[in-house]
CSV table of C-alpha atoms in Angstrom, one decimal:
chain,number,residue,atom,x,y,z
X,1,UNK,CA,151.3,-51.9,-38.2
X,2,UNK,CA,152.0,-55.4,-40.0
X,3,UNK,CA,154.6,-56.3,-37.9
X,4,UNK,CA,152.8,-55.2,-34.5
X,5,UNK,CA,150.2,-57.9,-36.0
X,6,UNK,CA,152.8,-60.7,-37.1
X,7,UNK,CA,154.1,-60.3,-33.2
X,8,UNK,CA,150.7,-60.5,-31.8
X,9,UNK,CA,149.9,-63.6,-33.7
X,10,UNK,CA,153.5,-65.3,-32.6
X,11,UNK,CA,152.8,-64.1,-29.0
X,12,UNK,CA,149.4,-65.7,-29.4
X,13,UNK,CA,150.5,-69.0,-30.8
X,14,UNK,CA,153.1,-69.7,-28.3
X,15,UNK,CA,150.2,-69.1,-25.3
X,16,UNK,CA,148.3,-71.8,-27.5
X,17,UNK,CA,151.3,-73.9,-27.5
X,18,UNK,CA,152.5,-73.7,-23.5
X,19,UNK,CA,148.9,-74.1,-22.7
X,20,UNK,CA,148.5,-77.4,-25.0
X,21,UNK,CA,151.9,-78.2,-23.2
X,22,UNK,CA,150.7,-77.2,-19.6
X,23,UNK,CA,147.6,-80.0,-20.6
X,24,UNK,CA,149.6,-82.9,-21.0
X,25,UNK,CA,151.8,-81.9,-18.2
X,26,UNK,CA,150.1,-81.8,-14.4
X,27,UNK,CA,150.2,-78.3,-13.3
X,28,UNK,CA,152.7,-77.3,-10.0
X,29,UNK,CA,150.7,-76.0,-7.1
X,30,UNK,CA,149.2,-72.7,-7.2
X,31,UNK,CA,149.5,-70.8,-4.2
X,32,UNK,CA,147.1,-67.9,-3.3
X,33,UNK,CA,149.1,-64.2,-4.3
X,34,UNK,CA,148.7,-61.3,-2.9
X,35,UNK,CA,145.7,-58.9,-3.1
X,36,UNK,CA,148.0,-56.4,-5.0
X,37,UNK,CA,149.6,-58.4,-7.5
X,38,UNK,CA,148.6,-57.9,-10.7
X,39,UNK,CA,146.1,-61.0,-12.1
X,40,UNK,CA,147.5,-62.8,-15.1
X,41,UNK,CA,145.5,-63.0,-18.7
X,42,UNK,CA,145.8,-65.0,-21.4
X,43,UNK,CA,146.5,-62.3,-24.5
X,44,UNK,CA,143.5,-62.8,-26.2
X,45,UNK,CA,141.9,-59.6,-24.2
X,46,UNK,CA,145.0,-57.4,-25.6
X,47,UNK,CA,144.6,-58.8,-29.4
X,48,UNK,CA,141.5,-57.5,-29.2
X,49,UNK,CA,141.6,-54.3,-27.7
X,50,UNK,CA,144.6,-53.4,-30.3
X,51,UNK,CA,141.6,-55.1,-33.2
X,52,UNK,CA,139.2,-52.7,-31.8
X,53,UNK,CA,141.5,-49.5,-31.8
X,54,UNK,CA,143.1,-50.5,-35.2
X,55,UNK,CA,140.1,-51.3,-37.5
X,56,UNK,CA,141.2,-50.6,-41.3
X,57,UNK,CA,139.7,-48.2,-42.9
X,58,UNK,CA,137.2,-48.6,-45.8
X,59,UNK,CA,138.4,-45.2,-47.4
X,60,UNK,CA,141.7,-45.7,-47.3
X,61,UNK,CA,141.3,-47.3,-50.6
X,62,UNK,CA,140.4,-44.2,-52.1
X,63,UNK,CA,144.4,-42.4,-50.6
X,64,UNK,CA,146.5,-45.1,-51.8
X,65,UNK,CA,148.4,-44.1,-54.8
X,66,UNK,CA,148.4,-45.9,-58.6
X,67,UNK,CA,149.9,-49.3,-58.9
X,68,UNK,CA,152.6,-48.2,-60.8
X,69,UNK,CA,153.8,-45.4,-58.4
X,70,UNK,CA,153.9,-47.7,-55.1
X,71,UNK,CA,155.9,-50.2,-57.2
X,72,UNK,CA,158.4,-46.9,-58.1
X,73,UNK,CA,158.4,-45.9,-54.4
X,74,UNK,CA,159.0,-49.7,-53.1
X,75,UNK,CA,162.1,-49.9,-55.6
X,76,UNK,CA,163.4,-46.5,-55.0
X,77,UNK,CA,163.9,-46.8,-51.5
X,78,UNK,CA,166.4,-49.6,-50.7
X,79,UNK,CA,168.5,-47.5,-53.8
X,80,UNK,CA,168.5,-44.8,-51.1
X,81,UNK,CA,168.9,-46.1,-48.5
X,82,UNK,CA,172.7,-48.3,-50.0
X,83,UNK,CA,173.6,-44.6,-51.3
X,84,UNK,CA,173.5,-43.3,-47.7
X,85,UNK,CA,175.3,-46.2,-46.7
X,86,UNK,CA,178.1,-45.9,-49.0
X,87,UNK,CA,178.2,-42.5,-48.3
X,88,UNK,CA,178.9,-42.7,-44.6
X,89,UNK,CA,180.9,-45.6,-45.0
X,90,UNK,CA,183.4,-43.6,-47.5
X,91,UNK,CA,183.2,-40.3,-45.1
X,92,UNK,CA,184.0,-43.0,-42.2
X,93,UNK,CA,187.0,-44.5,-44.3
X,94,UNK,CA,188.1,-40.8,-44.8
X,95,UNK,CA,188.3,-39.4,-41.8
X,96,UNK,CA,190.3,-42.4,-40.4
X,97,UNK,CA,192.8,-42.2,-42.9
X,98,UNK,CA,193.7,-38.3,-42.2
X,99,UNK,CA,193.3,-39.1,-38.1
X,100,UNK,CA,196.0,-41.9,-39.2
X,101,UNK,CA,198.2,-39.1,-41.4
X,102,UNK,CA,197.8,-36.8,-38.8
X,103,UNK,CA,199.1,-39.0,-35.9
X,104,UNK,CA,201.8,-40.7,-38.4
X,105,UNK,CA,202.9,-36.5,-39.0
X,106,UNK,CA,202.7,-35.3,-35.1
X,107,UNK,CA,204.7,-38.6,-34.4
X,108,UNK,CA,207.4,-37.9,-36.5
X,109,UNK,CA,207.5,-34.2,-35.8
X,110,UNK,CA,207.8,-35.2,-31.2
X,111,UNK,CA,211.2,-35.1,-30.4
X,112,UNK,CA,211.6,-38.9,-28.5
X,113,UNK,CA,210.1,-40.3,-31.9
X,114,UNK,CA,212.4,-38.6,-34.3
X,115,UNK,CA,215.1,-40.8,-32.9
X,116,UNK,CA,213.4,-44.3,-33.3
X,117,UNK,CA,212.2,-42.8,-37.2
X,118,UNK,CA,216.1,-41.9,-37.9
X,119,UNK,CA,216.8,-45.4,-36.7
X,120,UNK,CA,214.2,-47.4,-38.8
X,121,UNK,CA,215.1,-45.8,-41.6
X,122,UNK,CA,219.2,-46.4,-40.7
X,123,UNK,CA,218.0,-50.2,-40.1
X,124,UNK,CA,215.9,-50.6,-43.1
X,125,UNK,CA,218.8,-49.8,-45.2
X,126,UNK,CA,220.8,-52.8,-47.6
X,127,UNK,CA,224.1,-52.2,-46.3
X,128,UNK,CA,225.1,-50.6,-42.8
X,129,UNK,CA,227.5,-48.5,-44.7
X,130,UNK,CA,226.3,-44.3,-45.1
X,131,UNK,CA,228.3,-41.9,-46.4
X,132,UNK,CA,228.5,-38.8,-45.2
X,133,UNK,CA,228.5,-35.1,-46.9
X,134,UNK,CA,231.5,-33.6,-44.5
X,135,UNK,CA,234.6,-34.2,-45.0
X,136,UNK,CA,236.4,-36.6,-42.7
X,137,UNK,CA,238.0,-35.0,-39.8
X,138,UNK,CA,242.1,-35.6,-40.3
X,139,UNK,CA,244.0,-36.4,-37.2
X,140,UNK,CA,246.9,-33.9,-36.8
X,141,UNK,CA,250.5,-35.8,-36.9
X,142,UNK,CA,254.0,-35.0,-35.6
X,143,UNK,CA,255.9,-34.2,-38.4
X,144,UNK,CA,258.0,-37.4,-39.7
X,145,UNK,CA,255.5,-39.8,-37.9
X,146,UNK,CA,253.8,-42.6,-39.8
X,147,UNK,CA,250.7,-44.3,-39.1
X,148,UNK,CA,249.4,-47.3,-40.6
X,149,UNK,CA,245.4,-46.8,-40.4
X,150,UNK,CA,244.6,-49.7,-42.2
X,151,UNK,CA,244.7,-51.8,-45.4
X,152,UNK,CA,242.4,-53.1,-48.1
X,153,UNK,CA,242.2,-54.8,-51.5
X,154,UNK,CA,240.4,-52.6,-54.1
X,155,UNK,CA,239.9,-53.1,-57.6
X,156,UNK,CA,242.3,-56.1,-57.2
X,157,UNK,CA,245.0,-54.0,-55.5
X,158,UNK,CA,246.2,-53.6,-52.1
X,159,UNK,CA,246.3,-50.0,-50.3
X,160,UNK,CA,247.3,-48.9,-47.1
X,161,UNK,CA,245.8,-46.0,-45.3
X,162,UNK,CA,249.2,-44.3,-44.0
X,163,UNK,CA,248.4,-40.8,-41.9
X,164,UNK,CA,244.7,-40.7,-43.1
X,165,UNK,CA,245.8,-40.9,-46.8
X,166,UNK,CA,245.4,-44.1,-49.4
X,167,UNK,CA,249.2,-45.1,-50.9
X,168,UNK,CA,249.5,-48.4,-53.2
X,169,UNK,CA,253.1,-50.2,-53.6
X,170,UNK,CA,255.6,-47.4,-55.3
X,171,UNK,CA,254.2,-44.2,-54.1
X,172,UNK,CA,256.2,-42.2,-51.7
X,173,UNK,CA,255.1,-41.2,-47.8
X,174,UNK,CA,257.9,-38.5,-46.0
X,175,UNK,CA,260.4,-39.9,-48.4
X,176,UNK,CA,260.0,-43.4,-48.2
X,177,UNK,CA,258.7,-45.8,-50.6
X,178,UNK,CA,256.2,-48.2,-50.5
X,179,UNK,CA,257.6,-51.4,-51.1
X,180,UNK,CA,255.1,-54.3,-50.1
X,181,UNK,CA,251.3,-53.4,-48.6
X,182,UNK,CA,250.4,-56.9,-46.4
X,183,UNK,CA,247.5,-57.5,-44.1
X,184,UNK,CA,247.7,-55.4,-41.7
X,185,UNK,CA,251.2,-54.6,-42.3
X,186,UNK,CA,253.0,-52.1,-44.8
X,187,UNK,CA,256.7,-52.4,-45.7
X,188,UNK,CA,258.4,-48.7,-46.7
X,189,UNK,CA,262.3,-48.0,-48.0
X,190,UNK,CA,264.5,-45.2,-47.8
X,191,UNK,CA,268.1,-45.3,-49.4
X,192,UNK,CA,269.3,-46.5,-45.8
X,193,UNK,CA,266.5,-48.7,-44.5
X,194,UNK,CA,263.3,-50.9,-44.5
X,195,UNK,CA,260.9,-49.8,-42.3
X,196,UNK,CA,257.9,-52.0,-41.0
X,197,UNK,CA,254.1,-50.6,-40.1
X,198,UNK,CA,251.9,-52.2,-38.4
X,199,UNK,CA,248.1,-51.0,-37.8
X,200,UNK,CA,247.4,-50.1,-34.1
């Protein structure tokens, strides 16, 4: 009931004020209203209707509670009242987190998102290089062909892939030596000839 009061009074005081206001100014011209319109008032009639209605009461003394135990109650309360707010704060913060789990888990499991997953995690990877469990598949040659797949430098030494299978210089493909392993280009012997692969 305090605050009804406090707003009464405000309510009141800025009357006072727009009427000291409305004193210094000259007042616009009034014009007559109609019969039905409601008449205006100044406030002071409702402050003191709500006095007349609200009147403390002289035994209400008498129900207050000891000193000691309003000052328990006052101090008790705003304790209660942060409890319940960290309380539905943290049940908030909880159920957002499993909406987010459960979204993150549906997405994952929907078949047009599995693709862009697979690819983030091919992308987020150091090197674009994976290996792969299965065996490569071996292209099927005619017998006494040779093709040069490829070379490379490893460890320091070069190797040429010849039919889908790693040679260095010395070993021996179909008969034939390996006598120099170049860029891109692999030289083999025989007892007859020097043969010359290139990579297609």
């Amino acid at each position: 009931m305090s605050i009804i009061n406090d707003a009464l009074k405000k309510a009141q005081k800025s009357l006072t004020r727009t009427e000291k206001v409305s004193d210094k100014n000259p007042e616009p011209p009034v014009f007559p209203a109609a019969p039905d319109a409601p008449k205006s008032h100044d406030g002071k009639s409702i402050s003191n209707m709500y006095e007349k209605l609200h009147k403390p009461r002289v035994d209400q003394d008498k129900r207050t509670a000891a000193p000691k135990h309003e000052d328990e109650v006052v101090h008790m309360a705003p304790q209660q009242r942060s409890a319940k707010n960290w309380v539905k704060i943290a049940l908030t913060a909880v159920v957002i987190l499993a909406f987010a789990a459960g979204g993150f888990y549906l997405a994952q499991q929907y078949a047009p998102f599995k693709n862009i997953f697979a690819s983030l995690k091919k992308s987020s990877r150091r090197s674009g290089f994976q290996f792969s469990n299965a065996p490569a598949k071996k292209r099927k040659y005619k017998p006494g062909e040779l093709v040069l797949n490829g070379t490379s430098l490893i460890d320091g030494r070069m190797v040429a892939l010849i039919n889908d299978e790693i040679y260095e210089a010395g070993d021996v493909v179909n008969g034939m030596s390996v006598i120099n392993i170049e860029m891109n280009k692999v030289e083999l012997a025989d007892d007859q000839k020097i043969t010359t692969l290139h990579v297609r």
